[in-house]
């Protein structure tokens, strides 16, 4: 995680769990709403800190934007048959003699590696070897080649027995045996007497046996070989060289699509398919653009295989979907919440069967291997600070998360009700990370099918009477626009200028969040909404003032985020419109709220004061003039001058420990105090400031001397 992301921090969440479904009285609702409201800038930081990588453009200013392995682990595939582990439900391959032609084809492309050589040495001496490796790592192919290199002419594929004790009885009539995916657990153990019995039987028959197992198999003291496949590039080269020769590989290996392919995790079938396409490209039958597209399609094919793999349980697949939502997040969160999705999916699959969740079953490494993911240690952001040394999980292929959500939503619609219910529950979780990922998952579902995502999730959130739901809807729409989902701006415009209060708030907040990447469109829409005619049908319960106050806060929140994120373009637009009565109140409140925010670095310097200091150092007279204009307007505003003086007081106290803040104030305060009224206010403030020991502040005294004569 980058320092910028870590610095983004997370806002303290409101208590968003356990909502009372009963209707609250108006005064209770107003009080509850105020408690739930999260500061706009803090909510933006939370979105950036906890969202997926595609939200990072929000962390940059509009000015900055304007300037602005194949890593699987081995294996071989022949034709349409995947022999990388996992029982193949085909009469020829389930149990019986393995065709010799198949072995010969495999030998033409197989790559040896150190773990293979270790296994071969052990098989020669011990007659039996156990290969421990994950699915789709090439362990099945390696097993076949181990037997082949011993000169075994006849090989037989064995069906895993119900009991290991029955296995020796199957070892007759062939010189080589392959037993794939033997289940070894505490309840079905493989012990040393079993292994000795197998070895004795093989010595008698002159045969050899290779057993493949999952890494989670309970082997205890039983000797085994940890299967580590050869480098991905070597395997791809073997496939290509087999069909086109080494010269063909030399000419293809430097292609951009090949290099990109080798940086991604692929299942073995994808390797063989891509190799075939490389040969097709080599023969001039397709162009490089088509080759790139085929590499991208391999991700979708891999995702489809994982979701339809009948060798995997529904709980495994629920974890896979949960990891798609919590990609690059703590593993424990994805695993914990994945079980909640499993319960809902099981209810859809068979309401009569209660879901069973093994509390201490399996290992996280095995689950990550199935998902094509990796685990790593990183820093987690919480509302209390950062936690170092947390175990995270991420897909090896960047596009897997999005492809998974698209696949589930569009190609498995029976899962939609359970998935939507699960995401709605995530949005009510007490953890900012979980709530933000609920919104990001919804944005990706909107990218797959906008109308369904709106109906199932976004519109219900926007129509709720709960502030947190509005924020989730705003976050989802923000991220949907970042994904270039069509029609989002049309939805926002209709909601922002419409009569539905909660939808209007949602759109206003969304425009504020989108400011760094669409500031012109966002500001234009907000100004249009501010100038819209007032409603004539306010509630008759005396709520007109409350409604107006809430709306002013909504616009101020959005404009505050725009000011701090986009800076000069928005500052200039608003400063030049301070004479506009419809806009003035919202702009002043937004600027005041912005002045209360501090940088998330060691200096903790106020954003706006630091902004003024930078403009002064750069001799940016336009920016300094606009900032001073805002301060003058604040001090002259009856509703805001007391709060504005309070902010200045905090800035002066902050300058006690920050010479750069003092230097900025030494320039700003004289520029603000150019009228008799403002001079009296500022000078009185400086005379009354006391430090923590209740003594006159020496910084305030120095600043007072910098003011022009009264």
XYZ file of C-alpha atoms in Angstrom, residues 212-499:
288
model
C -1.192 -36.601 -6.162
C -2.750 -34.831 -3.170
C -3.831 -31.354 -2.127
C -1.353 -29.282 -0.092
C -3.827 -29.426 2.802
C -3.610 -33.245 2.963
C -2.797 -34.553 6.453
C 0.465 -36.355 5.675
C 2.111 -35.991 9.096
C 5.418 -37.913 8.934
C 4.746 -39.494 5.543
C 7.497 -38.467 3.058
C 6.270 -36.476 0.057
C 7.512 -34.076 -2.638
C 6.203 -30.509 -2.714
C 5.423 -29.916 -6.391
C 6.835 -26.621 -7.631
C 6.208 -26.232 -11.377
C 8.723 -24.854 -13.882
C 8.772 -21.162 -14.820
C 5.756 -20.039 -16.822
C 7.870 -18.688 -19.673
C 9.588 -22.057 -20.112
C 6.258 -23.829 -20.368
C 4.872 -21.410 -22.928
C 8.071 -21.732 -24.928
C 7.724 -25.513 -24.916
C 4.271 -25.309 -26.444
C 5.276 -22.757 -29.070
C 8.569 -24.444 -29.979
C 6.790 -27.773 -30.359
C 4.652 -26.357 -33.171
C 6.867 -23.628 -34.637
C 10.409 -24.346 -33.522
C 12.785 -22.319 -31.360
C 13.105 -19.695 -34.072
C 9.380 -19.015 -33.865
C 9.602 -18.558 -30.105
C 12.546 -16.166 -30.454
C 10.484 -13.962 -32.735
C 7.342 -14.081 -30.607
C 8.691 -13.786 -27.067
C 9.233 -10.021 -27.224
C 5.681 -9.203 -28.349
C 3.739 -6.965 -25.966
C 0.777 -9.412 -25.718
C 3.200 -12.202 -24.784
C 4.926 -10.132 -22.123
C 1.561 -9.086 -20.716
C 0.351 -12.689 -20.743
C 3.394 -13.792 -18.774
C 2.669 -11.247 -16.033
C -0.771 -12.711 -15.387
C -1.904 -15.825 -13.617
C -3.541 -18.302 -16.003
C -4.943 -21.750 -15.655
C -3.087 -24.389 -17.670
C -5.754 -24.653 -20.348
C -5.257 -20.939 -20.982
C -1.548 -21.560 -21.576
C -2.158 -24.132 -24.263
C -4.853 -22.014 -25.910
C -2.649 -18.933 -25.950
C 0.243 -20.941 -27.374
C -1.994 -22.105 -30.204
C -2.980 -18.499 -30.912
C 0.677 -17.469 -30.932
C 1.337 -20.038 -33.638
C -1.693 -18.749 -35.537
C -0.264 -15.233 -35.266
C 3.138 -16.506 -36.382
C 1.514 -17.877 -39.521
C -0.086 -14.484 -40.218
C -3.677 -15.656 -39.700
C -4.490 -13.098 -36.950
C -3.068 -9.671 -36.035
C -1.580 -8.436 -32.761
C -4.820 -6.733 -31.679
C -6.670 -10.015 -31.963
C -3.918 -11.745 -30.026
C -4.296 -9.235 -27.192
C -8.067 -9.723 -27.119
C -7.638 -13.480 -26.876
C -5.380 -13.020 -23.863
C -8.087 -10.963 -22.170
C -10.766 -13.532 -23.020
C -8.714 -16.162 -21.214
C -9.519 -14.429 -17.914
C -13.248 -14.756 -18.522
C -12.880 -18.386 -19.502
C -10.922 -19.113 -16.342
C -13.560 -17.446 -14.183
C -16.325 -19.436 -15.863
C -14.482 -22.683 -15.193
C -14.005 -21.876 -11.520
C -17.687 -21.092 -10.976
C -18.922 -24.193 -12.790
C -16.336 -26.623 -11.414
C -18.426 -29.444 -9.936
C -15.432 -30.554 -7.907
C -15.736 -27.439 -5.762
C -18.338 -26.854 -3.063
C -20.808 -23.998 -2.978
C -18.896 -22.619 0.003
C -15.697 -22.504 -2.075
C -17.498 -20.564 -4.788
C -19.051 -18.171 -2.254
C -15.534 -17.426 -0.986
C -14.443 -16.832 -4.576
C -17.177 -14.197 -5.041
C -16.423 -12.648 -1.650
C -12.763 -12.347 -2.604
C -13.847 -10.568 -5.798
C -15.467 -7.938 -3.570
C -12.565 -7.823 -1.096
C -9.660 -8.137 -3.529
C -6.504 -6.615 -1.999
C -8.162 -6.503 1.422
C -7.572 -8.560 4.588
C -8.099 -12.260 3.905
C -10.032 -12.767 7.122
C -12.684 -10.273 6.027
C -13.235 -12.042 2.699
C -13.414 -15.439 4.408
C -15.715 -14.276 7.203
C -18.187 -12.526 4.939
C -17.950 -15.207 2.263
C -19.599 -17.615 4.682
C -22.535 -15.219 4.953
C -22.915 -15.310 1.162
C -22.692 -19.102 1.253
C -25.619 -19.287 3.681
C -27.762 -17.221 1.308
C -26.723 -19.172 -1.786
C -27.454 -22.459 -0.032
C -30.925 -21.195 0.805
C -31.480 -20.559 -2.900
C -30.004 -23.905 -3.950
C -31.904 -26.018 -1.395
C -34.005 -24.264 1.275
C -34.542 -27.583 3.061
C -30.841 -28.158 3.681
C -29.220 -26.142 6.435
C -25.783 -24.860 5.430
C -22.842 -26.360 7.286
C -19.766 -24.217 7.867
C -16.701 -26.173 9.039
C -15.119 -23.846 11.560
C -11.612 -25.290 11.437
C -11.596 -26.894 8.007
C -8.943 -26.405 5.337
C -6.232 -23.775 5.108
C -6.185 -20.270 3.743
C -3.368 -21.191 1.381
C -5.495 -23.924 -0.194
C -8.456 -21.579 -0.593
C -6.292 -18.927 -2.199
C -4.799 -21.427 -4.605
C -8.271 -22.444 -5.749
C -9.125 -18.792 -6.286
C -5.973 -18.073 -8.270
C -4.973 -15.617 -5.554
C -1.949 -14.877 -3.406
C -1.524 -13.901 0.215
C 0.800 -11.181 1.420
C 1.434 -9.016 4.475
C 0.421 -5.362 4.276
C -0.815 -2.426 6.339
C -4.518 -2.135 7.086
C -6.229 1.222 7.476
C -8.771 1.567 10.280
C -10.617 4.524 11.749
C -8.131 4.435 14.631
C -4.990 4.373 12.520
C -2.952 1.821 10.593
C -2.365 -1.801 11.598
C 0.941 -3.233 10.414
C 1.436 -6.875 9.497
C -2.088 -7.843 8.400
C -2.522 -10.770 6.007
C -4.083 -9.635 2.726
C -5.338 -11.575 -0.292
C -5.367 -10.556 -3.949
C -6.042 -12.232 -7.271
C -2.894 -12.819 -9.264
C -4.669 -11.523 -12.356
C -5.932 -7.952 -11.922
C -9.071 -8.465 -14.006
C -10.321 -11.552 -12.190
C -12.363 -9.679 -9.564
C -14.341 -7.691 -12.102
C -14.778 -10.702 -14.400
C -16.118 -12.767 -11.499
C -18.757 -10.225 -10.536
C -19.825 -9.812 -14.165
C -20.013 -13.594 -14.597
C -22.124 -14.159 -11.490
C -24.498 -11.247 -12.185
C -25.077 -11.863 -15.895
C -24.583 -15.582 -16.475
C -25.893 -16.976 -13.189
C -28.982 -14.813 -12.493
C -30.323 -17.338 -9.977
C -27.615 -16.023 -7.655
C -28.811 -12.404 -7.944
C -31.271 -12.332 -5.017
C -28.751 -13.854 -2.611
C -25.909 -11.661 -3.884
C -27.990 -8.474 -3.663
C -29.178 -9.305 -0.150
C -25.596 -9.991 0.901
C -24.323 -6.700 -0.544
C -27.108 -4.792 1.230
C -25.949 -6.351 4.497
C -22.344 -5.373 3.745
C -23.502 -1.774 3.312
C -24.748 -1.797 6.917
C -21.534 -3.222 8.402
C -19.724 -1.176 11.026
C -16.406 -1.313 9.145
C -15.689 1.447 6.595
C -13.801 -1.032 4.421
C -16.804 -3.345 4.177
C -19.274 -0.548 3.445
C -17.013 0.905 0.756
C -16.522 -2.473 -0.916
C -20.296 -2.976 -0.971
C -20.497 0.198 -3.037
C -17.603 -0.780 -5.313
C -19.127 -4.210 -5.963
C -22.399 -2.510 -6.849
C -20.582 -0.239 -9.308
C -19.112 -3.280 -11.036
C -22.527 -4.937 -11.154
C -23.853 -1.728 -12.715
C -21.123 -2.052 -15.315
C -22.462 -5.528 -16.059
C -26.188 -4.594 -16.030
C -27.079 -1.039 -15.022
C -30.858 -1.405 -14.825
C -30.691 -4.448 -12.535
C -28.061 -2.930 -10.264
C -30.165 0.241 -9.985
C -33.315 -1.728 -9.156
C -31.747 -4.176 -6.716
C -29.323 -1.880 -4.896
C -28.722 1.752 -5.842
C -32.303 3.043 -5.969
C -33.347 1.334 -2.694
C -30.335 2.900 -0.979
C -31.070 6.327 -2.445
C -34.753 6.078 -1.444
C -33.983 5.041 2.129
C -34.464 7.447 5.042
C -30.991 6.660 6.343
C -27.976 8.889 5.725
C -25.576 5.946 5.495
C -27.603 4.369 2.694
C -27.518 7.615 0.719
C -23.742 7.710 1.079
C -23.436 4.109 -0.133
C -25.565 4.954 -3.166
C -23.411 8.031 -3.850
C -20.222 5.983 -3.575
C -21.636 3.330 -5.919
C -22.629 5.923 -8.531
C -19.245 7.626 -8.208
C -17.381 4.410 -8.879
C -19.789 3.434 -11.669
C -18.910 6.691 -13.445
C -15.205 5.976 -12.922
C -15.844 2.668 -14.690
C -17.460 4.636 -17.558
C -20.870 3.037 -17.061
C -23.221 4.791 -19.531
C -26.000 7.147 -18.402
C -24.646 7.850 -14.895
C -24.491 11.615 -15.469
C -28.037 11.571 -16.810
C -29.194 9.827 -13.631
C -27.304 12.318 -11.464
C -28.723 15.338 -13.304
C -32.283 14.043 -12.996
C -31.862 13.297 -9.304
C -30.005 16.521 -8.501
C -32.722 18.726 -10.007
C -35.640 16.514 -8.978
C -38.027 16.681 -6.043
